[in-house]
Amino acid sequence: MNKTFIYIALLLGWSSCISDSSSRSLADKQASIPQQAFDRHAITNPSKMSAASLRAFQRNYGQDAAWYLEFSYHELKGDLAFEPGVVRRDPSDVITVDEVMYVYYTKSIGMSYGFGTGDPSKKVFPWDKSDIWIAGSTDGTTWVEIGKVINRGETGSFDDRSVFTPQILVHEGRYYLVYQTVKAPYANRVKNQVAMAWSNSPTGPFTKMEEPILSSSDDGVWDGNEDNRYNVKKQGSFDSHKVHDPTLVPYMGKFYLYYKGERMGERLTNAGREIRWGVAIADQIEGPYKKSPYNPITNSGHQVCVWPYNGGVAGLMVGDGPEKNTVQWAQDGINFEIMSYLKNTPEAVGLYQKSSYDGNEVEALGWGLCHEVTSPERQYIKRFEGFKPHIP
Ligand code: AAL
């Protein structure tokens, strides 16, 4: 039995003693826990624990916590190494087919100019005027760009301006991509949608579904006609403006489409932008997807990163909100609890997909791809590796 296991067993014993009034008294329980376990959190007197010490003990704010890990970052080689003038970002999960790994990502060319140039044809964001591309690799570090898999749609269609932030799910031998779409013109107040396309091969050709599978909620009210996303009469739901970063997880015989919402008239929280995630659920992979009445299901996070774990769903929250830099888990895929605080977390994670991540709590974060954004033009994909720190 290793140290971590003994420690967790102690913690479980500890939390059960709090709710079980017929069991031995708290003091008896405390007495049966070796002082060494309290020392970890500098608790010298276990019978006089402050609320903060109790929290640190119960949740194990230690580097040996089951859900704790750290990250290192590595430049990619080959076609996915940074290329001046080219934006590659928001990698999907990495899938393996016949010993070749594939990743899908957002790709656009050239500078972005923001809003208000007076020229609606100018690229406003690094993810504007993008298409979805695929690259392959045999070692996860050196990548060959294979080609474009999803093009922007015909003029007038819901995806005519940009297609981006893909995620991949392999289901019953088919490859399903979900991604964001924007219809021109790309204004500050533009709403967006999520679309799906499928193929019998990882490299395509992909068939687009005719209609989007998810849209922004329609319950906010803009104030005035100025193209300003902060001026609202009513903010509406957490996703009244945008539905971003779709990620599909098969769960409990259904399909859970997790996504990030942006709200009309976005405000700040006490720790950054108000960004939250939601989930929409369908019986069939093609939909229809119905938004959960429990949305929003997080109060923090940015690009969605979720995976099935231990009968529930785990998620990595980075970027925005008071609970950024945490890994969380929901037994029911909806009610997330913080499992550990993390540091130096990767942005826009695409996991190395495995058939199961149940080997240990953080196995899913063993390695994958993420993106590095150092300027509007310097945005590229790199590799992260998650590791358990050495504990002296
Ligand atoms: C991504 C996503 C959304 C944002 C932008 C493009 O990482 O969170 O899609 O709008 O960045």
PDB file of N, CA and C and ligand atoms in Angstrom, residues 89-90 127 164-165 180 244-245 260 302-303 371, ligand 1:
ATOM      1  N   ARG A  89      -4.218  27.101 -34.302  1.00  0.00           N
ATOM      2  CA  ARG A  89      -4.570  27.148 -32.882  1.00  0.00           C
ATOM      3  C   ARG A  89      -5.737  26.218 -32.594  1.00  0.00           C
ATOM      4  N   ASP A  90      -6.102  26.136 -31.310  1.00  0.00           N
ATOM      5  CA  ASP A  90      -7.245  25.337 -30.861  1.00  0.00           C
ATOM      6  C   ASP A  90      -7.222  23.909 -31.399  1.00  0.00           C
ATOM      7  N   TRP A 127      -8.925  33.819 -35.426  1.00  0.00           N
ATOM      8  CA  TRP A 127      -9.751  32.665 -35.809  1.00  0.00           C
ATOM      9  C   TRP A 127     -10.810  33.039 -36.840  1.00  0.00           C
ATOM     10  N   PHE A 164     -14.059  26.907 -37.173  1.00  0.00           N
ATOM     11  CA  PHE A 164     -12.892  26.857 -36.283  1.00  0.00           C
ATOM     12  C   PHE A 164     -13.186  26.097 -34.992  1.00  0.00           C
ATOM     13  N   THR A 165     -12.158  25.940 -34.171  1.00  0.00           N
ATOM     14  CA  THR A 165     -12.156  25.175 -32.901  1.00  0.00           C
ATOM     15  C   THR A 165     -12.805  23.791 -33.043  1.00  0.00           C
ATOM     16  N   GLN A 180     -17.067  25.465 -34.391  1.00  0.00           N
ATOM     17  CA  GLN A 180     -17.794  26.742 -34.403  1.00  0.00           C
ATOM     18  C   GLN A 180     -17.941  27.264 -35.824  1.00  0.00           C
ATOM     19  N   HIS A 244     -19.161  28.345 -27.935  1.00  0.00           N
ATOM     20  CA  HIS A 244     -17.783  28.094 -28.368  1.00  0.00           C
ATOM     21  C   HIS A 244     -17.300  26.704 -27.995  1.00  0.00           C
ATOM     22  N   ASP A 245     -16.189  26.316 -28.598  1.00  0.00           N
ATOM     23  CA  ASP A 245     -15.385  25.165 -28.144  1.00  0.00           C
ATOM     24  C   ASP A 245     -16.194  23.899 -27.873  1.00  0.00           C
ATOM     25  N   LYS A 260     -18.549  26.220 -24.302  1.00  0.00           N
ATOM     26  CA  LYS A 260     -18.322  27.437 -23.535  1.00  0.00           C
ATOM     27  C   LYS A 260     -19.328  28.488 -24.008  1.00  0.00           C
ATOM     28  N   HIS A 302     -12.139  28.343 -19.673  1.00  0.00           N
ATOM     29  CA  HIS A 302     -12.161  28.949 -21.002  1.00  0.00           C
ATOM     30  C   HIS A 302     -12.366  27.796 -21.982  1.00  0.00           C
ATOM     31  N   GLN A 303     -11.394  27.535 -22.873  1.00  0.00           N
ATOM     32  CA  GLN A 303     -11.601  26.469 -23.850  1.00  0.00           C
ATOM     33  C   GLN A 303     -11.981  25.169 -23.125  1.00  0.00           C
ATOM     34  N   HIS A 371      -2.342  25.359 -27.301  1.00  0.00           N
ATOM     35  CA  HIS A 371      -1.768  26.407 -28.147  1.00  0.00           C
ATOM     36  C   HIS A 371      -1.053  27.470 -27.333  1.00  0.00           C
TER      37      HIS A 371
HETATM   38  C1  AAL B   1     -10.731  29.940 -28.694  1.00  0.00           C
HETATM   39  C2  AAL B   1     -12.138  29.718 -28.194  1.00  0.00           C
HETATM   40  C3  AAL B   1     -13.097  30.614 -28.943  1.00  0.00           C
HETATM   41  C4  AAL B   1     -12.681  32.010 -28.779  1.00  0.00           C
HETATM   42  C5  AAL B   1     -11.462  32.004 -29.609  1.00  0.00           C
HETATM   43  C6  AAL B   1     -11.894  31.252 -30.797  1.00  0.00           C
HETATM   44  O1  AAL B   1      -9.737  29.390 -27.959  1.00  0.00           O
HETATM   45  O2  AAL B   1     -12.249  29.856 -26.827  1.00  0.00           O
HETATM   46  O3  AAL B   1     -12.920  30.399 -30.305  1.00  0.00           O
HETATM   47  O4  AAL B   1     -13.584  32.881 -29.345  1.00  0.00           O
HETATM   48  O5  AAL B   1     -10.470  31.321 -28.876  1.00  0.00           O
END
